[in-house]
Structure formats: C-alpha cells, structure tokens
Amino acid sequence: MTTNSEDNKKRKLAPQAETPSTSAAGGESAATTDTTNNNNNTGSKPANNRKSVPLPDPPLDIDDTCDVRWRDGNHILKARIIERRPLNYMQTKRKQKRKAQMSVKGLKADEIEYYIHYEKQDRRLDEWVTIKEFLLETLTRAPKEVDDLGDDSRRLRRRSTSPYAAANSAGNAPGDATAILSGGNWRGGSGDPTFAALEKEHEETTKVKNIEKIFMGGWEVECWYFSPYPEEYNEAKLLYVCEFTLKYMKKKKTFLKHKAECPHRHPPGREIYREYGLSVYEVDGKEHRVYCQNLCLLAKLFLDHKTLYYDVDPFYFYIICHVDDHGAHIVGYFSKEKVSAEEYNLACILTFPQYQKEGYGKFIISLSYELSKREKKTGSPEKPLSDLGKISYRSYWTYVLLHLLAKHDPSNDVSVKDISMQTGIKTEDIISTLQHLDMIKFWKGQHVVYVSQETINDYMKKQKKRLRLCKPDCLHWEPPGEEAK
C-alpha cells in the first residue's frame, strides 16, 4: 500500500466517464480505471483520416456544442462549452504570482482554452481542452444574446467574489465566517426566494473546477468538482493535503516541512470502532471545528451536491481509517446531525476515489444504521441522494432485506415495522426497496409483502462475495445520554 511518504511513487487516478459503482455524497465506490471502456454510450471511435477544417472565426463561444475527442484518443463525446480563458492563462498566473486576465477579446480560436461539459455525463468529467480536441465539422453555434458584460472576465469575477470564497486558510481558525450553507446535502426546490437565489449562485459558482488535483497520503488524485477553498488556493494545479490534520498547502516544500514536523498519526476525536486494519473516529464538529471544516472543503472536491457551510458545530463526523504501522489513514467519512427533526442518520458520505471499490461505502452505511439501532431508532440518509448514493443505498437495502427474509421462517408472519426495528431502516425505504424488487402485492384490499423464494435464490447465487459490514462487537459506542448515565 502507499504510505504517507514523498519518496513513494505517486499513484494517479482519473474520474469515471460513466456513473461509478458507488461512493460520493451518499454513495461509494467509483472504479479508478479508464473511464470509457465500459460505457457503450460514450461515442464512437474517431476516423483515422480526418479532413482539415479551418479554425472558426469568431472563436468558439459559451454554450456552443461540438463533438470532442476524449482524453484517451479513442472516443468521441458531444460537449458544451461552459467557460473560456487565454491558452497561457495558468502560466501567466504562476509566473506573475497574481490573477491573470481572463479576457479572450482579440484572441484566435487556437489561442483560447475551453472548459467543456460532456453531455449526458456527470460533471466530474468536465475539463479544459484546446481547439485541437474539437471536431469542428460538428460545431453547432448557440443562439446569440445581447450581453452587456463585454467579455468572459467579468463572468469569472462573479464566481471569484461569491460568498463561497469567503473561507479562511486551513491553518487558522475561520473566525466569524458567515454560514451560508449547512453541513449536509443541497436542499433545493424549497420555494423560498432566498434559497432559490442561493441555488442559482451555487450553480454559477461551482460550474468550473478550481482545483485540478490533490496529493494526499501518497496518492495523486484528480478532483471531480468545485470546492470553495480560499481564493489564493483557487486554480491550483496540485494541492497538498496532510492526511492526518487535513491542512492544505500549495507548495511541496511547505508540505514536506509540515509532514516532517506533524506529530499526528490519526484523526482527532475518540476511536469508537476497531477491527483488524480498520478504525473509526467520532469527531465533534464543535470541539474540532477547523479539522471538520477542512474535511468539508476536501470532500466537496468529490461531492457535487454537498453544501459547504462552515457551521459544522451541529454535526458529528465519523472518520473511517485504514490502519497500518504508519498510522490511521483516512479513507472516507460520513457526517450526522446531532439532532435531526427528520430522523436522518446520515448527512453526507464519501469514500475517497483512491479507496473506492473496496467495500468501504457499504461499511459506512451499515455503521450509520448500527448507531441508529444503539439509539433504539430507525434512520434514513438525508435527501437528496447523489446518483452514486442512490445506487449504493439501494444495493445495501436489497442485501439486508433479502438476507433477512432468506433466514425468516415462512410459517411466521412478519410486518414491515418488524423488519424496520430489526434493521434500523425506515419503513418508507423498506417499502420502496420491496417495490423495486416487485415484492409488494395488493391482496384483499391491502398491500402485503410477497416474498418470492425464487427471487431470493437468484440473488444469493449472484452474490459472489459478502459485503464488508459493521461488526457490532467491534463498535464501542453508546448514545450520548446513555454514556452520561
């Protein structure tokens, strides 16, 4: 395994082209292999002999659509232009150590870099490309509208001055930063004009990734989404993150110095779970505010629907770690409100991309339900779930319900409420899963659970390996009130 050593070879991970198996805001496990090999709808392979097409004049503009050659060179995807900047923008910014000009006025098409979104694909694939990647013969111009902004530079300034950019440096306490968001998922569609304005601002602010990659724990990982790091860290090609404190740094020299001096080898808080090679730490957002805010900033790089408030006080954060001789290395986490009126037992969940497809997502979900059972409650994840979250939770619910029903004595009646109390899963989630499995039937004027032994047998045959789930005997935790007693 890769340890937190700079001498170790960096391992690089790119995001998935098609929806990964599970693990981000509400989910787990995205494969870390090439993005397009298992996607039949990503486009056809480009022809070897392409005719030369003259450069477009005027250059490509915002909202123009065109086929683009995917980064592996073997596939073509339809894309829409989201943003533009001069081709030498990043070099100029690094050389001058100040904000470079974003204006593309007077520049030719091949002197501009284009930020594109691949249609029918997740935003994690959005990227900057040059004109040579476009198949210009497929170009479709967007309808022109009167724009009094003049150029793209003011559009970028609207993003950079967003309230989300008000975060303070990770090494210092955030002070009185205004809490615009909250520690859970994005709660849109409320009808409240204030939240509607925030939703619009959120979409405008987060549409372009600001951090290209992070280096953490010996892994170099490509980021998926925008995260509101302080402005001086924006547009970093590589952001260094300490895996024990989650402090972030721009320079390798600063990172190496911090690493040499850092005394920490595990997250803050208290260890509540321990089995061979796996530990979980419970961190109170009020007691360890800076760590939790750094965690939220880091997680937002891989969660599209996470709201990033700096008010972490109302939350507990559960940090899942892989443990070896070098320390407890963070692989993922979930957050939970201390008091939830909606009885949510999980707010946000993430397995970092370098640890996906190893079963951590299902472990995190099962841990959240084990905590609910210890509280003598049923629970449900905060809505809305991400696309990956829906897949992961549906998979977990199916696994738990079918294994429970497989062991159940058919001669004894069992109700949905009984199943809910045994599993900690709320009745509405049980019913939706049974409906998905076609196990809810209408009989004598009421809905009943119809258990098909054939469905159970087919599922058991396809279940090639057992899920990595929380082991109750390894969990040393009681609800806060019970601990006080």
CSV table of C-alpha atoms in Angstrom, one decimal, residues 63-426:
chain,number,residue,atom,x,y,z
A,63,ASP,CA,-22.9,27.3,-25.0
A,64,ASP,CA,-21.6,26.3,-28.4
A,65,THR,CA,-21.8,22.5,-28.8
A,66,CYS,CA,-19.4,20.2,-30.7
A,67,ASP,CA,-18.0,16.7,-30.7
A,68,VAL,CA,-14.8,16.4,-28.7
A,69,ARG,CA,-12.1,13.8,-28.7
A,70,TRP,CA,-12.0,12.2,-25.3
A,71,ARG,CA,-8.7,12.2,-23.5
A,72,ASP,CA,-7.9,8.6,-24.3
A,73,GLY,CA,-7.9,9.5,-28.0
A,74,ASN,CA,-10.3,6.6,-28.9
A,75,HIS,CA,-13.7,8.0,-28.2
A,76,ILE,CA,-15.8,11.0,-29.2
A,77,LEU,CA,-18.3,12.7,-26.9
A,78,LYS,CA,-20.7,15.6,-27.5
A,79,ALA,CA,-19.8,18.6,-25.3
A,80,ARG,CA,-21.0,22.1,-24.5
A,81,ILE,CA,-18.6,25.0,-23.8
A,82,ILE,CA,-19.0,26.3,-20.2
A,83,GLU,CA,-16.1,28.8,-19.9
A,84,ARG,CA,-13.2,30.2,-21.9
A,85,ARG,CA,-9.7,31.6,-20.9
A,86,PRO,CA,-6.5,32.5,-22.7
A,87,LEU,CA,-4.4,29.5,-23.5
A,88,ASN,CA,-1.5,30.8,-21.5
A,89,TYR,CA,-3.7,31.9,-18.5
A,90,MET,CA,-2.2,29.5,-15.9
A,91,GLN,CA,1.4,30.0,-17.0
A,92,THR,CA,0.9,33.8,-16.8
A,93,LYS,CA,-0.7,33.5,-13.4
A,94,ARG,CA,2.0,31.3,-11.9
A,95,LYS,CA,4.8,33.4,-13.4
A,96,GLN,CA,3.4,36.8,-12.3
A,97,LYS,CA,2.1,35.4,-9.0
A,98,ARG,CA,-1.1,37.3,-9.4
A,99,LYS,CA,-4.5,36.9,-11.0
A,100,ALA,CA,-4.1,36.8,-14.8
A,101,GLN,CA,-6.6,38.4,-17.2
A,102,MET,CA,-9.4,36.1,-18.3
A,103,SER,CA,-10.5,38.2,-21.3
A,104,VAL,CA,-10.3,36.4,-24.7
A,105,LYS,CA,-11.1,39.5,-26.7
A,106,GLY,CA,-9.0,39.7,-29.9
A,107,LEU,CA,-7.7,36.1,-29.5
A,108,LYS,CA,-7.9,33.5,-32.2
A,109,ALA,CA,-9.6,30.1,-31.7
A,110,ASP,CA,-6.3,28.3,-31.1
A,111,GLU,CA,-5.2,30.9,-28.6
A,112,ILE,CA,-8.1,30.0,-26.2
A,113,GLU,CA,-8.7,27.2,-23.8
A,114,TYR,CA,-12.2,25.9,-23.4
A,115,TYR,CA,-13.9,24.4,-20.3
A,116,ILE,CA,-16.4,21.8,-21.5
A,117,HIS,CA,-19.2,19.6,-20.1
A,118,TYR,CA,-19.8,16.3,-21.8
A,119,GLU,CA,-23.5,15.9,-22.4
A,120,LYS,CA,-25.3,13.0,-20.7
A,121,GLN,CA,-22.2,12.6,-18.5
A,122,ASP,CA,-21.6,13.6,-14.9
A,123,ARG,CA,-19.9,16.9,-14.1
A,124,ARG,CA,-16.9,15.1,-12.7
A,125,LEU,CA,-15.7,14.7,-16.3
A,126,ASP,CA,-15.7,18.4,-17.1
A,127,GLU,CA,-12.3,19.6,-18.2
A,128,TRP,CA,-10.2,22.2,-20.0
A,129,VAL,CA,-9.3,21.4,-23.6
A,130,THR,CA,-7.8,23.2,-26.6
A,131,ILE,CA,-9.2,23.7,-30.1
A,132,LYS,CA,-7.4,20.7,-31.5
A,133,GLU,CA,-9.6,18.3,-29.5
A,134,PHE,CA,-12.8,19.6,-31.2
A,135,LEU,CA,-14.2,18.0,-34.3
A,136,LEU,CA,-15.1,21.4,-35.8
A,137,GLU,CA,-17.2,19.9,-38.6
A,138,THR,CA,-19.8,19.0,-35.9
A,139,LEU,CA,-19.9,22.5,-34.4
A,140,THR,CA,-23.3,24.0,-33.5
A,141,ARG,CA,-23.4,27.6,-32.6
A,142,ALA,CA,-25.5,28.8,-29.7
A,143,PRO,CA,-28.1,31.5,-30.3
A,144,LYS,CA,-26.6,34.9,-29.8
A,145,GLU,CA,-27.9,37.0,-26.9
A,146,VAL,CA,-27.2,40.6,-26.1
A,147,ASP,CA,-24.5,40.5,-23.3
A,148,ASP,CA,-23.6,43.8,-21.6
A,149,LEU,CA,-20.8,42.1,-19.7
A,150,GLY,CA,-18.5,42.6,-22.6
A,151,ASP,CA,-16.3,39.6,-22.2
A,152,ASP,CA,-15.7,36.4,-20.1
A,153,SER,CA,-13.5,38.1,-17.5
A,154,ARG,CA,-16.5,39.6,-15.6
A,155,ARG,CA,-18.3,36.3,-15.6
A,156,LEU,CA,-15.3,34.8,-13.8
A,157,ARG,CA,-15.1,37.7,-11.3
A,158,ARG,CA,-18.7,36.9,-10.4
A,159,ARG,CA,-17.6,33.5,-9.4
A,160,SER,CA,-14.5,34.6,-7.6
A,161,THR,CA,-16.4,37.1,-5.5
A,162,SER,CA,-19.0,34.6,-4.5
A,163,PRO,CA,-19.7,34.2,-0.7
A,164,TYR,CA,-18.5,30.6,-1.0
A,165,ALA,CA,-14.9,32.0,-1.5
A,166,ALA,CA,-15.0,33.6,2.0
A,167,ALA,CA,-13.3,30.6,3.6
A,168,ASN,CA,-10.2,31.2,5.6
A,169,SER,CA,-6.9,29.4,5.4
A,170,ALA,CA,-6.9,25.9,6.8
A,171,GLY,CA,-4.1,26.7,9.2
A,172,ASN,CA,-6.1,29.3,11.0
A,173,ALA,CA,-9.5,29.4,12.7
A,174,PRO,CA,-12.2,30.6,10.3
A,175,GLY,CA,-13.4,33.3,12.7
A,176,ASP,CA,-16.8,34.7,12.0
A,177,ALA,CA,-17.3,33.4,8.5
A,178,THR,CA,-21.0,33.6,7.6
A,179,ALA,CA,-22.7,30.3,7.4
A,180,ILE,CA,-24.4,30.4,4.0
A,181,LEU,CA,-24.8,26.6,3.7
A,182,SER,CA,-25.1,23.7,6.1
A,183,GLY,CA,-23.2,20.6,6.6
A,184,GLY,CA,-25.5,18.3,4.6
A,185,ASN,CA,-26.6,17.9,1.0
A,186,TRP,CA,-28.0,20.6,-1.1
A,187,ARG,CA,-31.6,21.2,-0.3
A,188,GLY,CA,-33.1,22.8,-3.3
A,189,GLY,CA,-36.7,23.3,-4.5
A,190,SER,CA,-38.0,24.7,-1.2
A,191,GLY,CA,-39.7,27.6,-2.9
A,192,ASP,CA,-38.0,30.1,-0.6
A,193,PRO,CA,-36.8,33.0,-2.7
A,194,THR,CA,-33.6,33.3,-0.5
A,195,PHE,CA,-32.8,29.6,-1.2
A,196,ALA,CA,-33.7,30.0,-4.8
A,197,ALA,CA,-31.1,32.8,-5.1
A,198,LEU,CA,-28.6,30.7,-3.3
A,199,GLU,CA,-29.3,27.7,-5.6
A,200,LYS,CA,-28.6,29.9,-8.7
A,201,GLU,CA,-25.5,31.3,-7.1
A,202,HIS,CA,-24.4,27.8,-6.2
A,203,GLU,CA,-24.8,26.6,-9.8
A,204,GLU,CA,-22.9,29.6,-11.2
A,205,THR,CA,-20.2,29.4,-8.6
A,206,THR,CA,-19.5,25.7,-8.9
A,207,LYS,CA,-19.7,25.0,-12.6
A,208,VAL,CA,-15.9,25.2,-13.2
A,209,LYS,CA,-13.4,23.1,-11.1
A,210,ASN,CA,-10.9,25.3,-9.3
A,211,ILE,CA,-8.5,22.6,-8.0
A,212,GLU,CA,-7.1,20.2,-10.6
A,213,LYS,CA,-5.5,17.5,-8.3
A,214,ILE,CA,-4.7,16.8,-4.7
A,215,PHE,CA,-1.8,14.9,-3.2
A,216,MET,CA,-2.7,13.1,0.0
A,217,GLY,CA,-1.3,10.0,1.7
A,218,GLY,CA,1.0,9.2,-1.2
A,219,TRP,CA,-1.9,9.4,-3.8
A,220,GLU,CA,-2.2,12.0,-6.5
A,221,VAL,CA,-5.9,12.2,-7.2
A,222,GLU,CA,-7.8,14.1,-9.9
A,223,CYS,CA,-10.6,16.2,-8.4
A,224,TRP,CA,-14.2,16.0,-9.6
A,225,TYR,CA,-15.9,19.2,-8.6
A,226,PHE,CA,-15.5,22.8,-7.4
A,227,SER,CA,-14.8,23.4,-3.7
A,228,PRO,CA,-14.8,26.9,-2.1
A,229,TYR,CA,-11.2,27.0,-0.9
A,230,PRO,CA,-9.8,30.5,-0.2
A,231,GLU,CA,-9.1,32.4,-3.4
A,232,GLU,CA,-5.3,32.1,-3.1
A,233,TYR,CA,-5.7,28.4,-3.4
A,234,ASN,CA,-8.1,28.5,-6.4
A,235,GLU,CA,-6.9,27.1,-9.7
A,236,ALA,CA,-4.1,25.2,-8.1
A,237,LYS,CA,-2.7,22.5,-10.3
A,238,LEU,CA,-1.8,20.4,-7.3
A,239,LEU,CA,-3.0,20.9,-3.7
A,240,TYR,CA,-1.1,19.1,-0.9
A,241,VAL,CA,-3.2,17.8,1.9
A,242,CYS,CA,-2.0,16.3,5.2
A,243,GLU,CA,-3.9,13.1,5.7
A,244,PHE,CA,-3.9,13.4,9.5
A,245,THR,CA,-4.8,17.1,10.0
A,246,LEU,CA,-6.3,17.8,6.6
A,247,LYS,CA,-4.4,21.1,6.4
A,248,TYR,CA,-3.9,22.1,2.8
A,249,MET,CA,-0.8,23.7,1.2
A,250,LYS,CA,0.1,25.0,-2.3
A,251,LYS,CA,3.8,24.3,-2.2
A,252,LYS,CA,5.6,21.0,-2.0
A,253,LYS,CA,8.3,22.5,0.2
A,254,THR,CA,5.7,23.6,2.7
A,255,PHE,CA,4.1,20.2,2.7
A,256,LEU,CA,7.4,18.4,3.3
A,257,LYS,CA,8.2,20.6,6.2
A,258,HIS,CA,4.7,20.1,7.7
A,259,LYS,CA,5.0,16.4,7.2
A,260,ALA,CA,8.3,16.2,9.0
A,261,GLU,CA,7.0,18.2,12.0
A,262,CYS,CA,3.5,16.9,12.2
A,263,PRO,CA,3.1,14.8,15.4
A,264,HIS,CA,-0.4,13.4,14.5
A,265,ARG,CA,-0.9,9.9,13.2
A,266,HIS,CA,-4.7,9.7,13.4
A,267,PRO,CA,-7.8,11.9,13.3
A,268,PRO,CA,-8.8,13.9,16.3
A,269,GLY,CA,-11.8,12.8,18.5
A,270,ARG,CA,-12.3,9.4,20.0
A,271,GLU,CA,-11.9,5.9,18.5
A,272,ILE,CA,-15.3,4.1,18.6
A,273,TYR,CA,-14.6,1.2,16.3
A,274,ARG,CA,-11.6,-1.2,15.9
A,275,GLU,CA,-11.2,-4.3,13.9
A,276,TYR,CA,-8.1,-5.6,12.2
A,277,GLY,CA,-6.8,-2.9,9.9
A,278,LEU,CA,-9.9,-0.7,10.3
A,279,SER,CA,-10.8,2.1,12.8
A,280,VAL,CA,-13.5,4.7,13.1
A,281,TYR,CA,-13.1,8.0,14.9
A,282,GLU,CA,-16.0,10.1,16.1
A,283,VAL,CA,-15.2,13.9,15.8
A,284,ASP,CA,-17.4,16.5,17.3
A,285,GLY,CA,-17.7,19.5,14.9
A,286,LYS,CA,-17.9,21.9,17.8
A,287,GLU,CA,-14.8,20.6,19.5
A,288,HIS,CA,-12.6,20.2,16.4
A,289,ARG,CA,-14.0,22.9,14.2
A,290,VAL,CA,-11.0,23.6,11.9
A,291,TYR,CA,-10.5,19.9,11.2
A,292,CYS,CA,-14.1,19.4,10.3
A,293,GLN,CA,-14.2,22.5,8.1
A,294,ASN,CA,-11.1,21.2,6.3
A,295,LEU,CA,-12.8,17.9,5.8
A,296,CYS,CA,-15.8,19.6,4.3
A,297,LEU,CA,-13.6,21.6,1.9
A,298,LEU,CA,-11.8,18.4,0.9
A,299,ALA,CA,-15.0,16.3,0.5
A,300,LYS,CA,-16.6,18.9,-1.8
A,301,LEU,CA,-13.9,18.2,-4.4
A,302,PHE,CA,-15.6,14.8,-4.9
A,303,LEU,CA,-19.3,15.6,-3.9
A,304,ASP,CA,-21.4,17.6,-6.4
A,305,HIS,CA,-24.5,18.0,-4.1
A,306,LYS,CA,-22.8,18.7,-0.8
A,307,THR,CA,-23.4,22.1,0.7
A,308,LEU,CA,-20.4,23.6,2.3
A,309,TYR,CA,-21.3,25.6,5.4
A,310,TYR,CA,-18.7,26.5,7.8
A,311,ASP,CA,-21.2,25.9,10.6
A,312,VAL,CA,-20.0,22.4,11.5
A,313,ASP,CA,-21.0,22.6,15.2
A,314,PRO,CA,-24.3,20.8,14.8
A,315,PHE,CA,-22.6,17.7,13.3
A,316,TYR,CA,-20.7,14.6,14.3
A,317,PHE,CA,-18.2,13.4,11.8
A,318,TYR,CA,-17.2,9.7,11.6
A,319,ILE,CA,-13.8,9.2,10.1
A,320,ILE,CA,-13.1,5.8,8.6
A,321,CYS,CA,-9.4,4.9,8.6
A,322,HIS,CA,-7.2,2.1,7.2
A,323,VAL,CA,-4.6,1.4,10.0
A,324,ASP,CA,-1.1,0.2,9.5
A,325,ASP,CA,2.3,0.8,11.2
A,326,HIS,CA,2.5,4.4,9.8
A,327,GLY,CA,-0.9,5.5,11.3
A,328,ALA,CA,-4.6,5.7,10.7
A,329,HIS,CA,-5.1,6.8,7.1
A,330,ILE,CA,-8.5,8.4,6.2
A,331,VAL,CA,-10.3,6.5,3.5
A,332,GLY,CA,-13.8,8.1,3.9
A,333,TYR,CA,-16.3,9.6,6.3
A,334,PHE,CA,-19.9,10.3,7.0
A,335,SER,CA,-21.5,13.2,8.9
A,336,LYS,CA,-24.6,13.1,11.1
A,337,GLU,CA,-26.7,15.8,12.7
A,338,LYS,CA,-26.6,15.7,16.5
A,339,VAL,CA,-30.3,16.4,16.5
A,340,SER,CA,-32.3,15.7,13.3
A,341,ALA,CA,-36.0,16.6,13.2
A,342,GLU,CA,-36.4,14.4,10.0
A,343,GLU,CA,-34.7,11.5,11.8
A,344,TYR,CA,-31.8,11.4,9.3
A,345,ASN,CA,-29.0,9.1,10.4
A,346,LEU,CA,-26.5,10.3,7.8
A,347,ALA,CA,-26.0,13.7,6.2
A,348,CYS,CA,-23.0,13.3,3.8
A,349,ILE,CA,-21.0,10.2,2.9
A,350,LEU,CA,-17.8,9.9,0.9
A,351,THR,CA,-15.2,7.3,0.1
A,352,PHE,CA,-12.2,9.0,-1.5
A,353,PRO,CA,-11.6,7.8,-5.0
A,354,GLN,CA,-8.3,6.0,-4.3
A,355,TYR,CA,-10.1,3.7,-1.8
A,356,GLN,CA,-13.3,3.0,-3.8
A,357,LYS,CA,-14.3,-0.4,-4.9
A,358,GLU,CA,-13.0,-1.9,-1.7
A,359,GLY,CA,-16.3,-2.1,0.2
A,360,TYR,CA,-15.9,0.9,2.5
A,361,GLY,CA,-19.2,2.5,1.3
A,362,LYS,CA,-21.3,-0.3,2.5
A,363,PHE,CA,-19.4,-0.4,5.7
A,364,ILE,CA,-20.1,3.3,6.3
A,365,ILE,CA,-23.8,2.8,5.6
A,366,SER,CA,-24.0,-0.2,7.9
A,367,LEU,CA,-22.2,1.7,10.6
A,368,SER,CA,-24.8,4.6,10.4
A,369,TYR,CA,-27.6,2.1,10.9
A,370,GLU,CA,-25.8,0.3,13.8
A,371,LEU,CA,-25.6,3.7,15.5
A,372,SER,CA,-29.4,4.1,14.9
A,373,LYS,CA,-30.1,0.7,16.5
A,374,ARG,CA,-28.0,1.6,19.5
A,375,GLU,CA,-30.2,4.7,19.8
A,376,LYS,CA,-33.2,2.5,19.5
A,377,LYS,CA,-34.3,4.4,16.5
A,378,THR,CA,-34.8,3.9,12.8
A,379,GLY,CA,-33.0,6.2,10.3
A,380,SER,CA,-32.6,7.3,6.7
A,381,PRO,CA,-30.0,9.2,4.8
A,382,GLU,CA,-30.5,12.9,4.1
A,383,LYS,CA,-32.1,13.7,0.8
A,384,PRO,CA,-31.5,14.2,-2.0
A,385,LEU,CA,-29.0,11.4,-2.5
A,386,SER,CA,-26.5,11.7,-5.3
A,387,ASP,CA,-26.7,9.3,-8.3
A,388,LEU,CA,-24.0,7.2,-6.7
A,389,GLY,CA,-25.7,7.4,-3.3
A,390,LYS,CA,-28.9,6.0,-4.7
A,391,ILE,CA,-27.2,3.1,-6.2
A,392,SER,CA,-25.2,2.3,-3.1
A,393,TYR,CA,-28.1,2.6,-0.7
A,394,ARG,CA,-30.5,0.6,-2.9
A,395,SER,CA,-27.8,-2.1,-3.1
A,396,TYR,CA,-27.4,-2.1,0.7
A,397,TRP,CA,-31.1,-2.2,1.5
A,398,THR,CA,-31.6,-5.1,-1.0
A,399,TYR,CA,-28.7,-7.0,0.6
A,400,VAL,CA,-30.0,-6.6,4.1
A,401,LEU,CA,-33.7,-7.3,3.3
A,402,LEU,CA,-33.1,-10.4,1.2
A,403,HIS,CA,-30.7,-11.9,3.7
A,404,LEU,CA,-33.1,-11.3,6.5
A,405,LEU,CA,-36.0,-12.8,4.5
A,406,ALA,CA,-33.9,-15.8,3.5
A,407,LYS,CA,-33.4,-16.7,7.2
A,408,HIS,CA,-37.1,-16.0,8.1
A,409,ASP,CA,-39.4,-18.9,8.9
A,410,PRO,CA,-42.2,-18.7,6.4
A,411,SER,CA,-44.7,-20.0,8.9
A,412,ASN,CA,-44.4,-16.9,11.0
A,413,ASP,CA,-45.8,-13.6,9.8
A,414,VAL,CA,-43.5,-10.6,9.6
A,415,SER,CA,-44.5,-7.0,9.2
A,416,VAL,CA,-42.6,-4.1,7.6
A,417,LYS,CA,-42.5,-2.5,11.0
A,418,ASP,CA,-40.8,-5.6,12.4
A,419,ILE,CA,-38.2,-5.5,9.7
A,420,SER,CA,-37.7,-1.8,10.3
A,421,MET,CA,-37.0,-2.4,14.0
A,422,GLN,CA,-34.6,-5.3,13.3
A,423,THR,CA,-32.6,-3.4,10.6
A,424,GLY,CA,-32.9,0.2,11.7
A,425,ILE,CA,-34.1,1.1,8.2
A,426,LYS,CA,-37.1,3.4,8.0
